[in-house]
Amino acid sequence: MAPTTTPAATAQRPLARKPGTGWDDAWRRALAAAPEAFQDDRVRNLWAGTWHADGSSLSATSPVDGTAVAGPPMLDPGTAGRAVRACLDQHRAWRHTPLAERKARVSAALDALADHRDLLALLLVWEIGKPWRLARADVDRAIDGVRWYVAEIDRMTAGRTPLDGPVSNIASWNYPMSVLVHAMLVQVLAGNAVIAKTPTDGGVACLTLACALAARAGLPVSLVSGSGRELSAALVNSPEIGCVSFVGGRDTGARIATAVTDLGKRHILEQEGLNTWGVWNFTDFSALAAVVPKLFDYGKQRCTAYPRFVVQRSLFADFLDAYLPAVRSVRVGHPLAVADPDDPLPELDFGPLVNAAKAKELRDQVAEAVDRGAVPLHEGTLRDAAFPAGGSRDAYLAPVTLLNPPPSSPLHHAEPFGPVDTIVLVDTEAELLAAMNASNGALVATLSTDDPAAYDRLAPQVRAFKVGRGKPRSRGDRDELFGGFGHAWRGAFVGGDLLVRAVTDGPAGERLPGNFPDYHLMP
């Protein structure tokens, strides 16, 4: 059973939302910070250097408690096409801007983001349910990461030029700042104009504020909303686009991959994969137990989450002795609830999932897997003491752990993108590798083993871009590279110098490190 999210001394006291942290509070602050980007109860689209009250706004609710929040203003394909053509005009001017001026303007935008750090984080809490600690970390990683690029960009762009057209960004909702805004600002720093589509599932107000601050600093950024299918002709297929950067699921990524391959267009496509943690000839289970709660950060709604453990059968009892107490310690609850108005916001591993539909989907998948033979090892419970009275809890799901999901279940072969762990038992090294490679490519993996020779022998056979030894791997910051194997990644790898190389042109005949249709080149 998942424990209360409050300290023991106040565990039985009723909780209430901390004063000053309501959606209305956040919205009023956003209106005051960037009145050009917000209008009454809706946000605007940014293109051609101007904020436009166009598009039909979707209704949206917060996963935190069902409160109505701002939805994305959905553009039609024709307007999106005009936005892309205007972005090309910005690109043609910006690519000739001296690097010193680009650095100064990006630095000014970073200073503005830092000034509004807590507001950006509060918007993330309401829009995508990210706990306060993780929401602020998302903002900080974006700012700190781009500052590193500002310091390093001179050597990174030496002998290189901006692309012929702007970079189009289509990203998932889970890391609006540290993934999407970070990428956009580095792309601009490298000499490109950028256009981004807001994720339909959340983050539109946070991204709108971030782009407003960037636009005020004179950066050529565009932000539009719309259906991915309807806007793909403009944001993916348009001849004006110089590069497509995508972060999301495999189905959408496969369609984009087909389009950009046919067009011969530069692309960076980060897609999902089943990241696995193998346990083989291993004894240090106290170290593993210490890591397990951290793996539940943001409810495993991360591209580098580890939802699958592949465990040597003879070690299963020792594994469970370490794993079960650890998973029971995971802190779940309302991200803005406190017992006293002066209390800090709660330290949570995760709050709600992105929406009630996702929570229901996972509940249904778990029930179906159990019906077909999976063994439930842990089913957490949401305790009343972790929530204020009233408000919807439909988007919340406590941790669940299943043993041996059946091959017919999506939980057997696909990333759940939620707090559902699955465990598969194996007896041989061949079975270990087969289970760790179940999704034909992943972003990260880890192997816990006491035998260095076994790690050296097995790790290169795991189809993941990064394989840790007894420690989790992450997307990385600054000079840490990132990519994927198999269907988890298409196109150029990123991170460090590679991110700049991916969005600039180098010597004739250059082959970028990446996973392309006609070659796979590791850095």
Coordinates of C-alpha atoms in Angstrom, one line a residue:
M1 CA 0.0 0.0 0.0
A2 CA 1.4 3.4 -1.0
P3 CA 2.1 5.5 2.1
T4 CA 0.8 9.0 2.8
T5 CA 2.7 11.8 1.2
T6 CA 2.9 13.9 4.4
P7 CA 5.4 13.7 7.3
A8 CA 4.3 11.3 10.1
A9 CA 3.6 14.2 12.5
T10 CA 0.9 15.6 10.2
A11 CA -0.3 12.4 8.4
Q12 CA -3.7 12.5 10.0
R13 CA -4.4 16.2 9.5
P14 CA -6.7 17.1 6.6
L15 CA -4.9 18.6 3.6
A16 CA -5.8 21.6 1.6
R17 CA -4.3 23.2 -1.5
K18 CA -1.5 25.6 -0.6
P19 CA -2.7 29.2 -0.8
G20 CA -1.4 31.0 -3.9
T21 CA -0.9 27.8 -5.9
G22 CA -4.3 27.6 -7.6
W23 CA -4.8 27.5 -11.4
D24 CA -6.4 30.9 -11.2
D25 CA -3.4 32.2 -9.4
A26 CA -1.0 30.8 -12.0
W27 CA -3.2 32.1 -14.9
R28 CA -3.3 35.7 -13.5
R29 CA 0.5 35.7 -13.1
A30 CA 0.9 34.4 -16.7
L31 CA -1.4 37.2 -18.0
A32 CA 0.6 39.8 -16.1
A33 CA 3.9 38.4 -17.2
A34 CA 3.1 38.1 -21.0
P35 CA -0.2 39.9 -21.8
E36 CA 0.6 39.7 -25.5
A37 CA 0.5 35.9 -25.4
F38 CA -2.6 35.3 -23.3
Q39 CA -6.1 36.5 -23.9
D40 CA -8.8 36.3 -21.3
D41 CA -9.2 32.5 -20.8
R42 CA -7.2 31.3 -23.8
V43 CA -3.7 31.4 -25.2
R44 CA -2.6 32.7 -28.6
N45 CA -0.5 31.2 -31.3
L46 CA 2.9 32.8 -32.2
W47 CA 3.9 33.0 -35.8
A48 CA 5.4 35.6 -38.1
G49 CA 6.8 37.3 -35.0
T50 CA 3.3 38.1 -33.8
W51 CA 0.8 36.6 -31.4
H52 CA -2.5 35.6 -33.1
A53 CA -5.9 34.9 -31.6
D54 CA -6.5 32.3 -34.2
G55 CA -7.5 28.6 -34.0
S56 CA -10.3 26.9 -32.1
S57 CA -9.4 26.3 -28.4
L58 CA -9.9 22.8 -27.1
S59 CA -11.4 22.3 -23.7
A60 CA -8.9 20.9 -21.2
T61 CA -8.8 19.8 -17.6
S62 CA -6.0 19.5 -15.1
P63 CA -5.0 16.0 -14.1
V64 CA -4.4 17.3 -10.6
D65 CA -8.1 17.6 -9.6
G66 CA -10.2 18.0 -12.8
T67 CA -10.0 21.9 -12.8
A68 CA -10.6 23.4 -16.2
V69 CA -7.4 24.8 -17.7
A70 CA -6.5 26.5 -20.9
G71 CA -6.5 24.2 -24.0
P72 CA -4.5 24.5 -27.1
P73 CA -5.8 26.9 -29.9
M74 CA -6.0 24.4 -32.8
L75 CA -5.0 25.8 -36.2
D76 CA -6.2 24.6 -39.6
P77 CA -3.6 23.3 -42.1
G78 CA -3.7 26.4 -44.2
T79 CA -2.8 28.7 -41.3
A80 CA -0.1 26.3 -40.3
G81 CA 1.3 26.5 -43.8
R82 CA 1.4 30.3 -43.6
A83 CA 3.2 30.0 -40.2
V84 CA 5.9 27.8 -41.7
R85 CA 6.4 30.2 -44.7
A86 CA 6.8 33.1 -42.2
C87 CA 9.2 31.0 -40.2
L88 CA 11.3 30.6 -43.3
D89 CA 11.5 34.3 -43.7
Q90 CA 12.7 34.7 -40.2
H91 CA 15.2 31.9 -40.8
R92 CA 16.7 33.6 -43.8
A93 CA 17.4 36.7 -41.7
W94 CA 18.5 35.0 -38.5
R95 CA 21.0 32.6 -40.1
H96 CA 23.1 35.6 -41.0
T97 CA 23.0 37.1 -37.5
P98 CA 26.5 37.1 -35.9
L99 CA 27.1 34.4 -33.4
A100 CA 27.9 37.0 -30.7
E101 CA 24.5 38.6 -31.1
R102 CA 22.8 35.2 -31.1
K103 CA 24.5 34.3 -27.8
A104 CA 23.5 37.6 -26.2
R105 CA 19.8 37.2 -27.2
V106 CA 19.6 33.6 -26.1
S107 CA 21.3 34.6 -22.8
A108 CA 18.7 37.3 -22.3
A109 CA 15.9 34.8 -22.9
L110 CA 17.5 32.5 -20.3
D111 CA 17.6 35.3 -17.8
A112 CA 13.9 35.9 -18.3
L113 CA 13.1 32.3 -17.9
A114 CA 15.0 32.2 -14.7
D115 CA 13.1 35.2 -13.4
H116 CA 9.8 33.3 -14.0
R117 CA 11.1 29.9 -13.0
D118 CA 8.5 29.2 -10.3
L119 CA 5.6 30.4 -12.4
L120 CA 6.7 28.1 -15.3
A121 CA 6.9 25.2 -12.8
L122 CA 3.5 25.9 -11.3
L123 CA 2.0 25.9 -14.8
L124 CA 3.6 22.5 -15.3
V125 CA 2.1 21.2 -12.1
W126 CA -1.4 22.1 -13.2
E127 CA -1.1 21.2 -16.9
I128 CA 0.7 17.9 -16.7
G129 CA 0.6 16.9 -13.1
K130 CA 4.3 17.2 -12.5
P131 CA 5.2 17.4 -8.7
W132 CA 6.7 20.7 -7.6
R133 CA 10.3 19.3 -7.2
L134 CA 10.3 17.7 -10.6
A135 CA 8.6 20.7 -12.3
R136 CA 11.2 23.1 -11.0
A137 CA 13.9 20.6 -12.1
D138 CA 12.4 20.6 -15.6
V139 CA 12.7 24.4 -15.8
D140 CA 16.2 24.4 -14.3
R141 CA 17.5 21.7 -16.6
A142 CA 16.4 23.8 -19.6
I143 CA 18.0 26.9 -18.4
D144 CA 21.2 25.4 -17.2
G145 CA 21.6 23.2 -20.2
V146 CA 21.3 26.0 -22.7
R147 CA 23.7 28.1 -20.7
W148 CA 26.3 25.4 -21.2
Y149 CA 25.7 25.5 -25.0
V150 CA 26.1 29.3 -24.9
A151 CA 29.5 28.8 -23.4
E152 CA 30.5 26.1 -25.9
I153 CA 28.8 27.2 -29.1
D154 CA 31.8 28.9 -30.7
R155 CA 33.8 25.7 -31.1
M156 CA 30.7 23.7 -31.9
T157 CA 29.8 25.9 -34.9
A158 CA 33.3 26.3 -36.2
G159 CA 33.3 25.4 -39.9
R160 CA 29.5 24.8 -39.8
T161 CA 26.6 26.8 -41.1
P162 CA 22.9 26.9 -40.3
L163 CA 20.5 24.7 -42.3
D164 CA 18.7 26.0 -45.4
G165 CA 15.4 26.1 -43.6
P166 CA 14.0 26.3 -40.1
V167 CA 13.7 23.4 -37.6
S168 CA 10.3 22.0 -36.9
N169 CA 9.7 20.6 -33.4
I170 CA 7.0 18.1 -32.5
A171 CA 7.4 16.8 -28.9
S172 CA 5.5 14.9 -26.3
W173 CA 3.9 16.6 -23.3
N174 CA 6.1 15.2 -20.5
Y175 CA 9.1 17.5 -20.6
P176 CA 8.1 20.8 -22.2
M177 CA 11.0 22.8 -20.8
S178 CA 14.1 20.5 -20.5
V179 CA 13.4 18.7 -23.8
L180 CA 11.4 21.0 -26.1
V181 CA 12.3 24.5 -25.0
H182 CA 15.9 23.4 -24.5
A183 CA 16.1 22.0 -28.0
M184 CA 14.5 25.1 -29.5
L185 CA 16.9 27.5 -27.9
V186 CA 20.0 25.4 -28.9
Q187 CA 18.6 25.3 -32.5
V188 CA 18.2 29.1 -32.5
L189 CA 21.7 29.5 -31.0
A190 CA 23.1 27.4 -33.9
G191 CA 21.6 29.9 -36.3
N192 CA 18.1 28.5 -37.2
A193 CA 14.6 29.8 -36.8
V194 CA 12.3 27.3 -35.1
I195 CA 8.7 26.4 -35.1
A196 CA 7.1 24.1 -32.5
K197 CA 3.7 22.4 -32.1
T198 CA 2.3 22.4 -28.6
P199 CA 1.5 18.9 -27.3
T200 CA -2.2 18.4 -27.4
D201 CA -2.2 16.5 -24.0
G202 CA -0.8 19.4 -22.0
G203 CA 1.8 22.1 -21.4
V204 CA 0.4 24.8 -23.7
A205 CA 0.4 27.7 -21.1
C206 CA 3.9 26.9 -19.9
L207 CA 5.2 26.7 -23.5
T208 CA 3.4 29.9 -24.4
L209 CA 5.0 31.8 -21.5
A210 CA 8.4 30.4 -22.4
C211 CA 8.1 31.4 -26.0
A212 CA 6.8 34.8 -25.1
L213 CA 10.0 35.5 -23.1
A214 CA 12.1 34.1 -25.9
A215 CA 10.3 36.3 -28.5
R216 CA 10.8 39.4 -26.4
A217 CA 14.5 38.7 -26.5
G218 CA 14.4 38.9 -30.3
L219 CA 14.6 35.1 -31.0
P220 CA 12.9 33.7 -34.1
V221 CA 10.6 31.2 -32.4
S222 CA 7.1 30.2 -33.5
L223 CA 4.6 28.2 -31.5
V224 CA 1.4 26.8 -33.0
S225 CA -1.2 24.3 -31.9
G226 CA -3.2 21.7 -33.8
S227 CA -3.8 18.1 -34.7
G228 CA -0.6 16.3 -35.5
R229 CA -2.3 14.6 -38.5
E230 CA -3.7 17.9 -39.8
L231 CA -0.6 19.9 -39.4
S232 CA 1.9 17.3 -40.6
A233 CA 1.7 18.5 -44.2
A234 CA 3.0 21.9 -43.0
L235 CA 5.3 20.9 -40.1
V236 CA 6.8 17.8 -41.7
N237 CA 6.3 17.8 -45.4
S238 CA 6.8 21.5 -46.2
P239 CA 9.8 22.1 -48.5
E240 CA 10.6 25.2 -46.3
I241 CA 11.4 22.9 -43.3
G242 CA 15.1 22.2 -43.0
C243 CA 14.9 19.6 -40.2
V244 CA 12.2 17.7 -38.3
S245 CA 12.8 17.0 -34.6
F246 CA 10.2 14.7 -33.0
V247 CA 9.8 13.1 -29.6
G248 CA 6.9 10.8 -29.1
G249 CA 5.4 7.3 -29.7
R250 CA 6.4 4.8 -32.4
D251 CA 3.1 5.0 -34.4
T252 CA 3.4 8.7 -35.0
G253 CA 7.1 8.5 -35.3
A254 CA 6.9 5.8 -38.0
R255 CA 4.6 8.0 -40.1
I256 CA 7.0 10.9 -39.8
A257 CA 10.0 8.7 -40.5
T258 CA 8.4 7.6 -43.8
A259 CA 7.7 11.1 -44.8
V260 CA 11.1 12.6 -44.0
T261 CA 12.9 9.6 -45.6
D262 CA 10.9 10.0 -48.8
L263 CA 11.7 13.7 -48.8
G264 CA 15.4 13.2 -47.9
K265 CA 14.9 15.7 -45.1
R266 CA 17.2 16.0 -42.0
H267 CA 15.5 14.5 -39.0
I268 CA 15.8 13.6 -35.3
L269 CA 13.1 11.2 -34.2
E270 CA 13.2 10.0 -30.6
Q271 CA 10.6 7.3 -30.1
E272 CA 9.5 5.0 -27.3
G273 CA 11.2 1.7 -26.3
L274 CA 10.9 -0.8 -23.5
N275 CA 13.9 0.1 -21.3
T276 CA 14.9 -2.9 -19.2
W277 CA 16.9 -3.6 -16.0
G278 CA 18.6 -7.0 -16.0
V279 CA 19.6 -8.8 -12.8
W280 CA 22.2 -11.6 -13.3
N281 CA 24.6 -13.2 -10.8
F282 CA 24.1 -10.3 -8.5
T283 CA 24.2 -9.9 -4.7
D284 CA 24.1 -6.2 -3.8
F285 CA 20.3 -5.9 -3.4
S286 CA 20.5 -3.1 -0.9
A287 CA 21.9 -0.9 -3.6
L288 CA 19.1 -1.9 -6.0
A289 CA 16.5 -1.3 -3.3
A290 CA 17.8 2.3 -2.9
V291 CA 17.3 3.0 -6.6
V292 CA 13.8 1.5 -7.0
P293 CA 11.8 4.5 -5.7
K294 CA 13.8 6.9 -7.8
L295 CA 12.8 4.9 -10.9
F296 CA 9.2 6.0 -10.2
D297 CA 9.9 9.7 -10.7
Y298 CA 7.0 11.3 -12.5
G299 CA 5.1 8.0 -12.5
K300 CA 7.5 6.6 -15.1
Q301 CA 6.1 9.0 -17.6
R302 CA 9.6 9.4 -19.0
C303 CA 11.4 8.1 -22.2
T304 CA 14.2 6.8 -20.0
A305 CA 12.0 5.1 -17.4
Y306 CA 12.6 1.5 -16.5
P307 CA 9.3 -0.4 -16.5
R308 CA 10.7 -3.9 -17.0
F309 CA 13.0 -6.0 -14.7
V310 CA 14.5 -9.2 -16.2
V311 CA 15.6 -11.3 -13.2
Q312 CA 17.6 -14.5 -13.0
R313 CA 15.1 -17.1 -11.5
S314 CA 17.5 -18.2 -8.8
L315 CA 17.7 -14.6 -7.5
F316 CA 13.9 -13.9 -7.6
A317 CA 13.4 -14.3 -3.8
D318 CA 16.3 -12.0 -3.0
F319 CA 15.1 -9.5 -5.6
L320 CA 11.5 -9.4 -4.1
D321 CA 12.9 -8.9 -0.6
A322 CA 14.6 -5.8 -1.8
Y323 CA 12.0 -4.6 -4.4
L324 CA 8.7 -4.9 -2.5
P325 CA 9.6 -2.7 0.5
A326 CA 11.1 -0.2 -1.9
V327 CA 8.1 0.1 -4.1
R328 CA 5.8 0.4 -1.0
S329 CA 7.8 3.5 0.0
V330 CA 7.0 5.4 -3.3
R331 CA 5.3 8.7 -2.4
V332 CA 2.1 9.4 -4.4
G333 CA -0.5 12.2 -3.9
H334 CA -1.9 15.6 -4.7
P335 CA 1.2 17.8 -5.7
L336 CA -0.2 21.0 -4.1
A337 CA -1.7 19.7 -0.9
V338 CA -0.4 20.7 2.5
A339 CA -1.6 20.3 6.1
D340 CA -0.7 23.9 7.1
P341 CA -0.6 27.0 4.8
D342 CA 3.0 27.6 5.7
D343 CA 4.1 24.0 4.9
P344 CA 6.3 23.5 1.8
L345 CA 4.8 21.7 -1.1
P346 CA 5.0 17.9 -0.6
E347 CA 8.0 15.9 -1.7
L348 CA 6.4 13.3 -4.1
D349 CA 7.8 10.8 -6.5
F350 CA 4.7 11.4 -8.6
G351 CA 1.2 12.8 -8.6
P352 CA -1.4 12.2 -11.3
L353 CA -0.8 10.7 -14.7
V354 CA -1.2 13.1 -17.6
N355 CA -5.0 12.5 -17.8
A356 CA -7.8 10.2 -16.6
A357 CA -7.9 8.4 -19.9
K358 CA -4.3 7.3 -19.5
A359 CA -4.9 6.1 -16.0
K360 CA -7.9 4.1 -17.2
E361 CA -6.0 2.6 -20.1
L362 CA -3.3 1.3 -17.7
R363 CA -5.9 0.0 -15.2
D364 CA -7.6 -1.9 -18.1
Q365 CA -4.3 -3.3 -19.3
V366 CA -3.3 -4.5 -15.8
A367 CA -6.7 -6.2 -15.4
E368 CA -6.5 -7.8 -18.8
A369 CA -2.9 -9.1 -18.1
V370 CA -4.0 -10.6 -14.8
D371 CA -7.0 -12.3 -16.4
R372 CA -4.6 -13.8 -18.9
G373 CA -2.2 -15.2 -16.3
A374 CA 0.1 -12.3 -15.0
V375 CA 0.7 -12.5 -11.3
P376 CA 0.1 -9.3 -9.3
L377 CA 3.0 -8.9 -6.9
H378 CA 2.1 -5.4 -5.7
E379 CA -1.0 -3.2 -6.1
G380 CA -0.7 0.2 -4.4
T381 CA -3.5 2.1 -2.9
L382 CA -4.2 5.8 -3.0
R383 CA -4.7 6.9 0.6
D384 CA -7.2 9.6 1.5
A385 CA -4.6 11.3 3.7
A386 CA -2.6 12.2 0.6
F387 CA -5.4 14.3 -0.9
P388 CA -7.6 17.3 0.0
A389 CA -11.3 16.8 0.2
G390 CA -13.1 17.1 -3.2
G391 CA -11.7 17.2 -6.7
S392 CA -11.3 14.4 -9.1
R393 CA -8.7 11.6 -8.6
D394 CA -9.5 9.9 -11.9
A395 CA -6.0 10.6 -13.2
Y396 CA -4.2 9.0 -10.3
L397 CA -2.8 5.4 -10.3
A398 CA -0.7 3.9 -7.5
P399 CA 2.2 1.7 -8.4
V400 CA 1.5 -1.8 -9.7
T401 CA 3.9 -4.7 -10.3
L402 CA 3.1 -7.8 -12.4
L403 CA 5.1 -11.0 -12.8
N404 CA 5.2 -12.5 -16.3
P405 CA 2.7 -10.5 -18.3
P406 CA 1.4 -12.7 -21.1
P407 CA 2.8 -12.2 -24.7
S408 CA -0.7 -11.0 -25.8
S409 CA -0.6 -8.1 -23.4
P410 CA 0.8 -4.7 -24.4
L411 CA 2.6 -4.7 -21.1
H412 CA 4.7 -7.6 -22.4
H413 CA 6.4 -5.7 -25.2
A414 CA 5.6 -2.0 -25.0
E415 CA 6.4 0.9 -22.7
P416 CA 3.4 1.5 -20.4
F417 CA 4.4 5.2 -19.8
G418 CA 3.0 4.9 -16.2
P419 CA 3.7 3.4 -12.8
V420 CA 3.4 -0.2 -13.9
D421 CA 6.4 -2.5 -13.5
T422 CA 6.6 -5.9 -15.0
I423 CA 9.1 -8.7 -14.0
V424 CA 10.2 -11.5 -16.3
L425 CA 12.2 -14.5 -15.0
V426 CA 14.9 -16.1 -17.0
D427 CA 17.3 -19.0 -16.6
T428 CA 20.0 -18.5 -19.2
E429 CA 22.0 -15.6 -20.7
A430 CA 20.2 -16.1 -24.0
E431 CA 16.8 -15.7 -22.3
L432 CA 18.1 -12.7 -20.5
L433 CA 19.1 -11.0 -23.7
A434 CA 15.9 -11.9 -25.5
A435 CA 13.8 -10.5 -22.7
M436 CA 15.9 -7.3 -22.5
N437 CA 15.5 -6.8 -26.2
A438 CA 11.8 -7.4 -26.3
S439 CA 10.9 -4.1 -28.0
N440 CA 13.5 -4.2 -30.8
G441 CA 15.5 -1.2 -29.6
A442 CA 15.5 1.0 -26.6
L443 CA 17.0 4.2 -25.4
V444 CA 18.6 3.0 -22.1
A445 CA 19.1 -0.2 -20.2
T446 CA 20.9 -1.4 -17.1
L447 CA 22.5 -4.7 -16.1
S448 CA 23.2 -5.5 -12.4
T449 CA 25.8 -8.2 -12.1
D450 CA 28.8 -8.9 -9.8
D451 CA 30.7 -10.3 -12.7
P452 CA 32.6 -7.7 -14.8
A453 CA 33.3 -10.3 -17.5
A454 CA 29.5 -11.0 -17.7
Y455 CA 28.7 -7.3 -18.1
D456 CA 31.4 -6.9 -20.7
R457 CA 30.1 -9.9 -22.6
L458 CA 26.3 -9.1 -22.3
A459 CA 26.0 -5.3 -22.4
P460 CA 27.1 -4.9 -26.1
Q461 CA 24.3 -7.3 -27.0
V462 CA 21.6 -5.3 -25.4
R463 CA 19.9 -3.1 -28.0
A464 CA 20.0 0.2 -26.1
F465 CA 22.0 3.3 -26.8
K466 CA 23.2 3.5 -23.2
V467 CA 23.7 0.5 -20.9
G468 CA 24.5 1.1 -17.3
R469 CA 26.2 -1.2 -14.9
G470 CA 24.0 -1.4 -11.8
K471 CA 22.9 2.3 -12.2
P472 CA 20.2 3.9 -14.2
R473 CA 21.0 5.8 -17.4
S474 CA 19.3 9.1 -18.3
R475 CA 18.7 11.3 -21.3
G476 CA 21.6 13.4 -20.1
D477 CA 22.6 17.0 -20.1
R478 CA 25.4 19.1 -21.6
D479 CA 28.0 16.9 -23.2
E480 CA 26.2 13.6 -22.6
L481 CA 25.1 12.0 -25.9
F482 CA 21.7 10.5 -26.5
G483 CA 20.1 8.2 -29.1
G484 CA 18.5 4.9 -29.5
F485 CA 18.7 1.5 -31.2
G486 CA 16.2 -0.2 -33.5
H487 CA 12.8 1.4 -33.7
A488 CA 13.5 3.6 -30.6
W489 CA 15.3 6.2 -32.7
R490 CA 15.4 7.4 -36.3
G491 CA 17.8 10.0 -37.7
A492 CA 20.6 12.0 -36.1
F493 CA 21.7 11.4 -32.5
V494 CA 21.9 14.4 -30.1
G495 CA 23.5 15.6 -26.9
G496 CA 26.6 17.7 -26.6
D497 CA 28.2 18.6 -30.0
L498 CA 25.9 16.1 -31.8
L499 CA 22.8 18.3 -31.1
V500 CA 24.5 21.2 -32.9
R501 CA 25.8 19.0 -35.7
A502 CA 22.3 17.7 -36.2
V503 CA 20.9 21.1 -36.9
T504 CA 23.8 22.6 -38.9
D505 CA 25.6 21.7 -42.2
G506 CA 29.2 20.7 -42.1
P507 CA 31.7 19.5 -44.8
A508 CA 30.4 18.1 -48.0
G509 CA 29.6 14.4 -47.7
E510 CA 29.4 14.5 -43.9
R511 CA 27.7 11.5 -42.3
L512 CA 26.1 12.4 -39.0
P513 CA 26.1 9.8 -36.2
G514 CA 22.6 8.4 -36.0
N515 CA 20.2 5.6 -37.1
F516 CA 19.4 6.3 -40.7
P517 CA 17.6 4.1 -43.3
D518 CA 20.9 3.4 -45.1
Y519 CA 23.4 3.4 -42.2
H520 CA 23.8 3.3 -38.5
L521 CA 26.8 5.2 -37.2
M522 CA 27.7 5.4 -33.5
P523 CA 29.5 8.5 -32.2

